[in-house]
PDB file of C-alpha atoms in Angstrom:
ATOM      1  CA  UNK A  30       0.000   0.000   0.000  1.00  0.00           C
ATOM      2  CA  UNK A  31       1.283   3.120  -0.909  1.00  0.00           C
ATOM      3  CA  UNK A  32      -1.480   4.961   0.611  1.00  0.00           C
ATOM      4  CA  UNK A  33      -0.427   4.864   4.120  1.00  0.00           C
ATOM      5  CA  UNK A  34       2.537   4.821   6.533  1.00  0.00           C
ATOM      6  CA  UNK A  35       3.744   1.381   6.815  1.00  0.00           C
ATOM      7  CA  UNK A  36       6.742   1.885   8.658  1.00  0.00           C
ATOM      8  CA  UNK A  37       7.697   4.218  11.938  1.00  0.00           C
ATOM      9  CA  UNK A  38      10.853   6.194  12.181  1.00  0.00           C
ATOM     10  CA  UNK A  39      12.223   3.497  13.858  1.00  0.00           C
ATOM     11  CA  UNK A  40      11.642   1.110  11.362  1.00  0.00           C
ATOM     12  CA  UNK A  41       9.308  -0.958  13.464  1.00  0.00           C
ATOM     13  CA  UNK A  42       5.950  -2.298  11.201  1.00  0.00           C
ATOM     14  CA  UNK A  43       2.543   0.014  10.894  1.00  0.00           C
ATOM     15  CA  UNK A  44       0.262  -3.537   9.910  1.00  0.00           C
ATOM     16  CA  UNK A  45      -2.757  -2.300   7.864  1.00  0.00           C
ATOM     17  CA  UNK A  46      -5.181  -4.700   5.454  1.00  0.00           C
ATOM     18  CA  UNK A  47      -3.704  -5.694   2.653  1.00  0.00           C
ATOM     19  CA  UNK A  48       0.572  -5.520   4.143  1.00  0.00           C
ATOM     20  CA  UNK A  49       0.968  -8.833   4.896  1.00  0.00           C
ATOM     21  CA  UNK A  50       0.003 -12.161   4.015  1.00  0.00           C
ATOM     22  CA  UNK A  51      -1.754 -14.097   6.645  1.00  0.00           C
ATOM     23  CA  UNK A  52      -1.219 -17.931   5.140  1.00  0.00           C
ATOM     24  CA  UNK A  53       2.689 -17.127   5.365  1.00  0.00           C
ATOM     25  CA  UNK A  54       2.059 -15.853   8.967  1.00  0.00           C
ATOM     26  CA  UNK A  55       0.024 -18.611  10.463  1.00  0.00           C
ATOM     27  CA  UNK A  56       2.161 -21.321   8.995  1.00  0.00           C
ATOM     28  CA  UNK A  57       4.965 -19.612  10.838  1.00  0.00           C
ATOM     29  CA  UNK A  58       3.024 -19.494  13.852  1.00  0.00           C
ATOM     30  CA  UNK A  59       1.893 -22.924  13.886  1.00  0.00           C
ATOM     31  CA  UNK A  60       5.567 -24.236  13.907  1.00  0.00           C
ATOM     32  CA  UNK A  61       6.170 -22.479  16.822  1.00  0.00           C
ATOM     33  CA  UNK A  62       3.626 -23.821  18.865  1.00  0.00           C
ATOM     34  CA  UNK A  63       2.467 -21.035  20.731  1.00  0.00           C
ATOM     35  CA  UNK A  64      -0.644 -19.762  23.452  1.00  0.00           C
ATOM     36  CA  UNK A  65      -1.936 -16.283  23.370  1.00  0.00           C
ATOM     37  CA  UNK A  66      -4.047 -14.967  25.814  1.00  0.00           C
ATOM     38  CA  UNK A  67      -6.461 -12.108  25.984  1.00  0.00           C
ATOM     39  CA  UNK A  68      -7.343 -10.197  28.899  1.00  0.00           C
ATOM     40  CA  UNK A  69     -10.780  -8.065  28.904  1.00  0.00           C
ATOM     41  CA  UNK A  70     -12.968  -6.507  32.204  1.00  0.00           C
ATOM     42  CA  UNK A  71     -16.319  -6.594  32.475  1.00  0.00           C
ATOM     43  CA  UNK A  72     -17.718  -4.607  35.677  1.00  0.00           C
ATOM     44  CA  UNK A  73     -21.095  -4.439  36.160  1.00  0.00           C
ATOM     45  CA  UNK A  74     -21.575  -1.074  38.274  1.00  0.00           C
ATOM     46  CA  UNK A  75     -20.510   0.657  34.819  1.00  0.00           C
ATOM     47  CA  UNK A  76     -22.548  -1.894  32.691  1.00  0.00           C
ATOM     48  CA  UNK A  77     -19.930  -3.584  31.249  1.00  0.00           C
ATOM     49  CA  UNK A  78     -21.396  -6.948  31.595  1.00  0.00           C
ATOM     50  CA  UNK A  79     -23.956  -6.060  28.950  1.00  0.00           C
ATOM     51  CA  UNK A  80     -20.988  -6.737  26.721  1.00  0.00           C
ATOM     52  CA  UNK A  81     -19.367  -9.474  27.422  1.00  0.00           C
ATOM     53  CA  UNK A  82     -21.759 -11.916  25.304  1.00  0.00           C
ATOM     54  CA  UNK A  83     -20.666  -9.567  21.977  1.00  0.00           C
ATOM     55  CA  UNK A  84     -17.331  -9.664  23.024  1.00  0.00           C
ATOM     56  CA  UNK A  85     -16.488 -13.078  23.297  1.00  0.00           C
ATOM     57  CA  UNK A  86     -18.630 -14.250  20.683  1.00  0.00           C
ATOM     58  CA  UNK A  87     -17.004 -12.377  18.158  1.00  0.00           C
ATOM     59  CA  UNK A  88     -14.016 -13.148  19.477  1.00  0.00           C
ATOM     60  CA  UNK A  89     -13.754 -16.441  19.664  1.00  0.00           C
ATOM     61  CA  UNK A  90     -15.057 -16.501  15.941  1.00  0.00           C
ATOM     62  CA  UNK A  91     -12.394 -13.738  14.787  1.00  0.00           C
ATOM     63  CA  UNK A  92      -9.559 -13.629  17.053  1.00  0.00           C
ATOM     64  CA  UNK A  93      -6.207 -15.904  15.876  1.00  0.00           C
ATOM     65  CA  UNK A  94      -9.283 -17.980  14.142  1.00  0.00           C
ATOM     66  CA  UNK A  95      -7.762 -21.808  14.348  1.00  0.00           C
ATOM     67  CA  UNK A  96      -4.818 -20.917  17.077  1.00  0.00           C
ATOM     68  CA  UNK A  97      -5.241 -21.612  20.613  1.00  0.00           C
ATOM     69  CA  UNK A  98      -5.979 -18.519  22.635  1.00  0.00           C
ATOM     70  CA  UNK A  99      -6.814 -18.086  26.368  1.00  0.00           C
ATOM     71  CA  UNK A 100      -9.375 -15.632  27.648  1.00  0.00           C
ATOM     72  CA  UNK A 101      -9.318 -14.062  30.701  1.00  0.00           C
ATOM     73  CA  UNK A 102     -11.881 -12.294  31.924  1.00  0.00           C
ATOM     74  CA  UNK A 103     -11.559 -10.117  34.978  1.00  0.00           C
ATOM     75  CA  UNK A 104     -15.319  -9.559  36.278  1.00  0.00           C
ATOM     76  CA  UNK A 105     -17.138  -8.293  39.806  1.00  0.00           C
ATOM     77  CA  UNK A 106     -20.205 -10.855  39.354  1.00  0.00           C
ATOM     78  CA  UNK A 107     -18.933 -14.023  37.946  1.00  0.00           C
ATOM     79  CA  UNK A 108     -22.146 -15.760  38.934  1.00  0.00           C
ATOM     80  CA  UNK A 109     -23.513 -14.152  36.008  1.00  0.00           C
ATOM     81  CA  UNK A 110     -21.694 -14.955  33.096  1.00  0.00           C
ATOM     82  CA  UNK A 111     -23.932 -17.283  31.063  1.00  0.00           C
ATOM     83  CA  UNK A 112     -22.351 -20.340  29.511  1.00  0.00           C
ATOM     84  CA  UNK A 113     -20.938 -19.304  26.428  1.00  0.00           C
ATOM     85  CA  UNK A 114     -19.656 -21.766  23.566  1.00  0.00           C
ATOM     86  CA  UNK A 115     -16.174 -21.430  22.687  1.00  0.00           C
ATOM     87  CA  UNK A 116     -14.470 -23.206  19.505  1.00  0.00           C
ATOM     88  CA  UNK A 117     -12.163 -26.445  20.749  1.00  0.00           C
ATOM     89  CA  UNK A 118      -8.623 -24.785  20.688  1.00  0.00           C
ATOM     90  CA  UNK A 119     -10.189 -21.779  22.638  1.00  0.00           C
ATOM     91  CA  UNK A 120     -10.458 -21.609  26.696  1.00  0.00           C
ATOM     92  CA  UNK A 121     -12.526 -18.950  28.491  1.00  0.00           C
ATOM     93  CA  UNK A 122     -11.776 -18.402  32.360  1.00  0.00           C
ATOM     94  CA  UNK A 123     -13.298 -16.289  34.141  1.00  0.00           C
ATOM     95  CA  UNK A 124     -11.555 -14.328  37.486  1.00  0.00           C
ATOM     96  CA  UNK A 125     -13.186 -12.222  40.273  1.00  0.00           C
ATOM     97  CA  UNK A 126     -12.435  -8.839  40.642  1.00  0.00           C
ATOM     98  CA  UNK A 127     -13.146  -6.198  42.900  1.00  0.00           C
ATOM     99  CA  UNK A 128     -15.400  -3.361  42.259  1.00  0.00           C
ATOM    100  CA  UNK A 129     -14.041   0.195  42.715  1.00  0.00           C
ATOM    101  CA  UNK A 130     -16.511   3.153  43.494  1.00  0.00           C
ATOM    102  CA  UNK A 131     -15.283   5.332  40.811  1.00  0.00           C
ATOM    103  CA  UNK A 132     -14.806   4.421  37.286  1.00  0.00           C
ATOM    104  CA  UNK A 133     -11.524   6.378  36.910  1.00  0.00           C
ATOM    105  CA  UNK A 134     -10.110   3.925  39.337  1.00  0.00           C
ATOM    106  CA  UNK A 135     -11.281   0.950  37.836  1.00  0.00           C
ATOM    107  CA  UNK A 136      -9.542   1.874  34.812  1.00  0.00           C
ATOM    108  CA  UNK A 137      -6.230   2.308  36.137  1.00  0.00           C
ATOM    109  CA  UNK A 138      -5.989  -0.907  38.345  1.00  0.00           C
ATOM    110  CA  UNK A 139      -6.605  -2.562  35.023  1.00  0.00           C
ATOM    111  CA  UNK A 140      -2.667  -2.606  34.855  1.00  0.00           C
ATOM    112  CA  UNK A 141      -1.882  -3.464  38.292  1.00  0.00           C
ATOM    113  CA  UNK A 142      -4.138  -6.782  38.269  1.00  0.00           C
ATOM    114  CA  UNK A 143      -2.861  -7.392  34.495  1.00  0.00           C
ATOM    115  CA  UNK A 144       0.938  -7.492  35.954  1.00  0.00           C
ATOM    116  CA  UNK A 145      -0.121  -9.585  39.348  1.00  0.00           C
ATOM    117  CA  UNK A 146      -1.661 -12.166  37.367  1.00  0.00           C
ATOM    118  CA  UNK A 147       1.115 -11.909  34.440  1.00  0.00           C
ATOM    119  CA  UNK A 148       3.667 -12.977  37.289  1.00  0.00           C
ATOM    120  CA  UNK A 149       1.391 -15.259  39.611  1.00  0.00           C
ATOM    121  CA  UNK A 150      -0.572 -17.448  36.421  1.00  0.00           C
ATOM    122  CA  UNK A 151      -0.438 -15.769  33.095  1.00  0.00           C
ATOM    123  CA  UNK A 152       3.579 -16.209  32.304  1.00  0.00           C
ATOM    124  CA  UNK A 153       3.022 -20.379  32.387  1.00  0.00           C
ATOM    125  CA  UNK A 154       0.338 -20.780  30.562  1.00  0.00           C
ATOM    126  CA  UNK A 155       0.486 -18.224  27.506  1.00  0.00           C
ATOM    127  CA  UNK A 156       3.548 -16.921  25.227  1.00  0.00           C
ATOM    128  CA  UNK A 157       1.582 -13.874  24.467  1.00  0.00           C
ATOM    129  CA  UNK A 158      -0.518 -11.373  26.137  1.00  0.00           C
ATOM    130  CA  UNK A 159      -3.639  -8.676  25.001  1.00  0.00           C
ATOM    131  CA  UNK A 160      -5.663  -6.572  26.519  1.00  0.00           C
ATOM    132  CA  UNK A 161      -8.708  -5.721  24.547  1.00  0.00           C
ATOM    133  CA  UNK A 162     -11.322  -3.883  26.002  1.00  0.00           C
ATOM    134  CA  UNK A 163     -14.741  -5.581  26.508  1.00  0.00           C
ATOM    135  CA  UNK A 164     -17.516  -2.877  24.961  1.00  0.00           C
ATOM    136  CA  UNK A 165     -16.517  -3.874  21.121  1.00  0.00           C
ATOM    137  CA  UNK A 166     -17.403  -6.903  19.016  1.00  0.00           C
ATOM    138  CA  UNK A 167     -14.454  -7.529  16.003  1.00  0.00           C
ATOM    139  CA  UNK A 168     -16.093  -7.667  13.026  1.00  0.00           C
ATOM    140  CA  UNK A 169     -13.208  -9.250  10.585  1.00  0.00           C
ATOM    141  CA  UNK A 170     -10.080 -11.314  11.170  1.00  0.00           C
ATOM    142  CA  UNK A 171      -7.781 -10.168  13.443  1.00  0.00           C
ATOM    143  CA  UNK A 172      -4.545 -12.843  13.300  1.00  0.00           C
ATOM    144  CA  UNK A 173      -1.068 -13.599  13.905  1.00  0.00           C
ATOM    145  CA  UNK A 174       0.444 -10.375  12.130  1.00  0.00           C
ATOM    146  CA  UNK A 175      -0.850  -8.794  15.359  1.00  0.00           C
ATOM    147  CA  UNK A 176       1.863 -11.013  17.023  1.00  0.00           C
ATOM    148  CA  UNK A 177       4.893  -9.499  18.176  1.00  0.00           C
ATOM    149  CA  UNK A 178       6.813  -8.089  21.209  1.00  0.00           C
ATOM    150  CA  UNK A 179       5.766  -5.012  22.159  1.00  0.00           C
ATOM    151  CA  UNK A 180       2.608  -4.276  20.298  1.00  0.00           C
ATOM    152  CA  UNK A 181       0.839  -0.977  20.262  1.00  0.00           C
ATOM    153  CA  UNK A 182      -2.235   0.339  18.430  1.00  0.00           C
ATOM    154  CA  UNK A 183      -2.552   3.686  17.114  1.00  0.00           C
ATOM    155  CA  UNK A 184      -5.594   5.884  18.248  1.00  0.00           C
ATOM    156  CA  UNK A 185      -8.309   6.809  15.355  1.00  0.00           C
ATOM    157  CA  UNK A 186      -8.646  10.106  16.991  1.00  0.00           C
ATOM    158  CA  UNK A 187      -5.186  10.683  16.221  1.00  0.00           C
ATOM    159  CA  UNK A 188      -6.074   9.819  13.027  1.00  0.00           C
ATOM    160  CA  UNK A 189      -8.665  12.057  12.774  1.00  0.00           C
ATOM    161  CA  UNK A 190      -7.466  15.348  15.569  1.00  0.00           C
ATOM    162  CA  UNK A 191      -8.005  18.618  14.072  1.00  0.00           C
ATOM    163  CA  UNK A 192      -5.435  19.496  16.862  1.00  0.00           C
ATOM    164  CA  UNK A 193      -2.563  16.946  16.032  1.00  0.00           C
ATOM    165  CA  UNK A 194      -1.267  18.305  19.627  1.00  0.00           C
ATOM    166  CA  UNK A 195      -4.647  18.049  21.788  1.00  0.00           C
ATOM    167  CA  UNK A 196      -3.824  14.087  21.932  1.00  0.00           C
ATOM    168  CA  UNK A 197      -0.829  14.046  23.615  1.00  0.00           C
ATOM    169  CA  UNK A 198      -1.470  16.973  26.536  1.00  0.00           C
ATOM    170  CA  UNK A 199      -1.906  15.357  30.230  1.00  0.00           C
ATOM    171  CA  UNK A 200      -2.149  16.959  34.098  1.00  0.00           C
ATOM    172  CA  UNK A 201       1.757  18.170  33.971  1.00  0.00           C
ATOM    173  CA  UNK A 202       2.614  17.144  37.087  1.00  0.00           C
ATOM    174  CA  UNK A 203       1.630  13.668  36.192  1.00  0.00           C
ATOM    175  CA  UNK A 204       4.567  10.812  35.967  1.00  0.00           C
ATOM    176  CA  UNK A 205       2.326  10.368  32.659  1.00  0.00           C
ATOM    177  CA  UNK A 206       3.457  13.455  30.979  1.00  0.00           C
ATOM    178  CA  UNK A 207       4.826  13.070  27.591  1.00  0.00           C
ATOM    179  CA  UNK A 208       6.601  15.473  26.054  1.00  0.00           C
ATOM    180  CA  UNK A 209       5.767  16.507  22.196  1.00  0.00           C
ATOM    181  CA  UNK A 210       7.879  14.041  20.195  1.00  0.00           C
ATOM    182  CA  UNK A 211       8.270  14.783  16.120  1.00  0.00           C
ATOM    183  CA  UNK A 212       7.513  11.212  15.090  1.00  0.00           C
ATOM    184  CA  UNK A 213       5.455  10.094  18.021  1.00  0.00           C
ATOM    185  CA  UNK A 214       2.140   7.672  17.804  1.00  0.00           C
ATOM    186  CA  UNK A 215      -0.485   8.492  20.241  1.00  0.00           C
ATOM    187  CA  UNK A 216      -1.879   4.513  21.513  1.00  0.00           C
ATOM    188  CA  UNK A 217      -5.334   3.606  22.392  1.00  0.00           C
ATOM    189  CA  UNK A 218      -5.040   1.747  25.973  1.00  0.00           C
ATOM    190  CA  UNK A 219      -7.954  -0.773  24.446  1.00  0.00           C
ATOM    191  CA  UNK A 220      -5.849  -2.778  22.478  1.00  0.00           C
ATOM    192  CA  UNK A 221      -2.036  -3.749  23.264  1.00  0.00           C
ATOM    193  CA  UNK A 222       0.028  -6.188  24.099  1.00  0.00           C
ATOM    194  CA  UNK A 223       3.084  -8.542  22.864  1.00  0.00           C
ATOM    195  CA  UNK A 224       5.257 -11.006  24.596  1.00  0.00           C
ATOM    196  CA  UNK A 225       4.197 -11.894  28.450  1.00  0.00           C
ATOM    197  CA  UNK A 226       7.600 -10.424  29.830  1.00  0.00           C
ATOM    198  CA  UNK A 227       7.129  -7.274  27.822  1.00  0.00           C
ATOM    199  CA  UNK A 228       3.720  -7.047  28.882  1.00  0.00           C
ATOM    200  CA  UNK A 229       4.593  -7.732  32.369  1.00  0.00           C
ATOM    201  CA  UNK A 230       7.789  -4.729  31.740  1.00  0.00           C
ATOM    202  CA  UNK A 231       4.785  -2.180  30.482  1.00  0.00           C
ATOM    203  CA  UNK A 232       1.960  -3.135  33.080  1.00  0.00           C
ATOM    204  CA  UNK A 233       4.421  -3.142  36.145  1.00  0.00           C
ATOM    205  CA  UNK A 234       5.603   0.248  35.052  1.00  0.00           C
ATOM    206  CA  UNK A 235       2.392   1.881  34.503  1.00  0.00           C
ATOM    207  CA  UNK A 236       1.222   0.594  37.595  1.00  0.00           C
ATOM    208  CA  UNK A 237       3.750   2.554  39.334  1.00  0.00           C
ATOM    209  CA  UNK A 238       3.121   5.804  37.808  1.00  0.00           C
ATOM    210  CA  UNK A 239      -0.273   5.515  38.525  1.00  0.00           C
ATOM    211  CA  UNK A 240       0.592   4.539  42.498  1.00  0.00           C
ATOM    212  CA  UNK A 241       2.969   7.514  42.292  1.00  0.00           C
ATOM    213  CA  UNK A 242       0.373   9.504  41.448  1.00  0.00           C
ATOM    214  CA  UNK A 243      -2.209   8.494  43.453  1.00  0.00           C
ATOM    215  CA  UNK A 244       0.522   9.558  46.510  1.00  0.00           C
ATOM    216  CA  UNK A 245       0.810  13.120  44.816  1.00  0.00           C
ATOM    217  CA  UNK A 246      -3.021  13.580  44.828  1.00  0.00           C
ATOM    218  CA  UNK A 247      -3.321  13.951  40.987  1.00  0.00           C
ATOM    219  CA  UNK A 248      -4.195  12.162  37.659  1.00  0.00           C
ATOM    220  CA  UNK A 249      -3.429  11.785  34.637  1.00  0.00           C
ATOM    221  CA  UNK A 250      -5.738  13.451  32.275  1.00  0.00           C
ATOM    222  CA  UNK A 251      -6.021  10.297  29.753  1.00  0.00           C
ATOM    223  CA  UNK A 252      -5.742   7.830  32.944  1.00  0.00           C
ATOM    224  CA  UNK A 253      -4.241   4.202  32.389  1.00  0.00           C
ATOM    225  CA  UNK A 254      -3.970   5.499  28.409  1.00  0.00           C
ATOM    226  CA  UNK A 255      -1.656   8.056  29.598  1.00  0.00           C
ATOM    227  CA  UNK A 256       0.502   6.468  31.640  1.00  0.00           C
ATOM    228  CA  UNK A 257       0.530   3.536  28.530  1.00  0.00           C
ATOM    229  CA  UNK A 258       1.711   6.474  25.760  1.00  0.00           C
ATOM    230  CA  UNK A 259       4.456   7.449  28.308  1.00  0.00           C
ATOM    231  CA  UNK A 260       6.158   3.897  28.366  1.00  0.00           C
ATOM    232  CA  UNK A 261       5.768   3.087  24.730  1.00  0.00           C
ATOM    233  CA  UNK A 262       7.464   6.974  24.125  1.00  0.00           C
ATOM    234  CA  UNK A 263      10.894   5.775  25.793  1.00  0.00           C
ATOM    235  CA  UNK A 264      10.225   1.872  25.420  1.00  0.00           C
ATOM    236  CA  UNK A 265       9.357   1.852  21.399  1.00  0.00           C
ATOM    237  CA  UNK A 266       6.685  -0.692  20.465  1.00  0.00           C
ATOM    238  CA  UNK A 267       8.151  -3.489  17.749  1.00  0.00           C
ATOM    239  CA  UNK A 268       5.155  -3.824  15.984  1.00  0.00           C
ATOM    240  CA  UNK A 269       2.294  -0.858  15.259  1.00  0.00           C
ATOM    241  CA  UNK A 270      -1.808  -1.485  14.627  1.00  0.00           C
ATOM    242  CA  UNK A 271      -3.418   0.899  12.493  1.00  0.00           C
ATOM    243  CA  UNK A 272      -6.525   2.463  13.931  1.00  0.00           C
ATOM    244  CA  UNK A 273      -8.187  -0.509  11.219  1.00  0.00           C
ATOM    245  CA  UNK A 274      -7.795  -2.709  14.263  1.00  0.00           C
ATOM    246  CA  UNK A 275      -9.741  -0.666  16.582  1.00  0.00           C
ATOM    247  CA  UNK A 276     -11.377   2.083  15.042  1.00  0.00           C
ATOM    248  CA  UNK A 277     -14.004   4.173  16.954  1.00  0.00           C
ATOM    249  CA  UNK A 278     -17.398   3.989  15.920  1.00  0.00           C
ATOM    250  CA  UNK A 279     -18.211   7.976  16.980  1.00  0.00           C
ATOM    251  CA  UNK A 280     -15.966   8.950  14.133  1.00  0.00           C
TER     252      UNK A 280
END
C-alpha cells in the first residue's frame, strides 16, 4: 500500500489490510507452537457486563481464528456470566475482581491486576498477552500479524485530531506526561500487548506511575492510556496497529 505509513521512524511495522500475508504468517506461527491470551474486564456497576456476550462471541469466531488462545476475563459478578460456547482450541476463564466506586479507578488498576496475574498465572500458561477492552465486538479477522513483542495500536482520533497536539497533553505534574515528540504515535489503551515479559515490563511500570500519582493527589488526564503512551514513548513498540484494528465507531 502506498497509501499509508507502513513503517515508523524506527523502522518498526505500521500492519494495515492488505501488508501482509496471513497464510505465510500462520504457517509460521503454527511451527512455533504457541498460546496467546487475551485479557478483557467486564464490571457491572458501569454496565460492562452487557458486553461481554458480543465480546467473546465475536471473538472467539475472529480472534487468531484456528490458534489456541486463552481468555481471561476479569469480572465483579462471575455468577452471572452465562455459559458461552467457545471453539475447541479456545479456553474462556473467568476471574473475580473487585469493584471500585469510581470508574476512573477501575480503569487504572486494570494494569496493576494485568501485571499480578502476568507474574502469579499468566507467564506459564500463555507466550503472548492482550488486553482488549470488553464494549466492542471484532467484526473481521484479526490474526497472527498482530503477534509481536511489544505491540501498540494507534488511536483513530489521532487519526482524525483537528489538533494533532490536543492528543498528547496530560495533568503536567503527572509521571504520565509526555513530552511533544516529532515522530510520536499516540496509543489507544484498548488494544495492546506482545510477549508476556514485555507485557509484564509495560503493566508493572504503569502501575507505578499511577501509584505515584495516586501519593501526589493527581491524575493523569487520559488515565491508564496516559501512563501507557508514556512507556511506549521511551520503550518503542516493535510492531504498530493501524486504527483498522480498533477504530471508533463515533468517528
Amino acid at each position: 500500500r502506498r497509501d499509508v505509513l507502513v513503517l515508523t521512524p524506527w523502522l518498526a511495522p505500521i500492519v494495515w489490510e492488505g501488508t501482509f500475508s496471513r497464510d505465510i504468517l500462520n504457517a509460521q506461527y503454527v511451527q512455533k507452537n504457541l498460546v496467546t491470551g487475551v485479557v478483557t474486564f467486564a464490571v457491572e456497576k458501569y454496565g460492562y457486563v452487557q458486553f461481554i456476550e458480543g465480546f467473546m462471541r465475536s471473538a472467539n469466531k475472529y480472534f487468531l481464528a484456528g490458534h489456541p488462545v486463552n481468555f481471561y476475563l476479569f469480572t465483579d459478578n462471575p455468577e452471572k456470566i452465562s455459559h458461552l460456547q467457545m471453539a475447541p482450541e479456545n479456553h474462556l476463564f473467568v476471574i473475580p475482581v473487585q469493584n471500585h466506586s469510581r470508574w476512573q479507578d477501575i480503569s487504572t488498576s486494570h494494569m496493576d491486576i494485568i501485571s499480578t496475574y502476568i507474574h502469579s498465572q499468566f507467564q506459564y500458561e500463555v507466550d503472548y498477552l492482550y488486553s482488549i477492552d470488553i464494549d466492542v465486538q471484532l467484526l473481521a479477522d484479526i490474526g497472527v500479524e498482530i503477534i509481536d513483542a511489544l505491540v501498540g495500536t494507534i488511536s483513530s482520533w489521532q487519526f482524525m485530531a483537528n489538533d494533532e497536539n490536543e492528543v498528547h497533553k496530560t495533568r503536567s505534574e503527572s509521571q504520565a506526561t509526555t513530552p511533544e515528540v516529532q515522530g510520536h504515535f499516540y496509543y489507544t489503551a484498548s488494544f495492546y500487548g506482545g510477549s508476556v515479559s514485555e507485557v509484564y515490563k509495560l503493566t508493572t511500570a504503569c502501575s507505578k506511575g499511577v501509584m505515584e500519582d495516586r501519593e501526589n493527589g493527581i491524575e493523569a488526564r487520559g488515565h491508564d492510556e496516559s501512563h501507557l503512551n508514556k512507556y511506549l514513548l521511551h520503550h518503542k513498540p516493535t510492531r504498530l496497529l493501524s486504527p483498522e484494528y480498533y477504530w471508533d465507531a463515533e468517528l
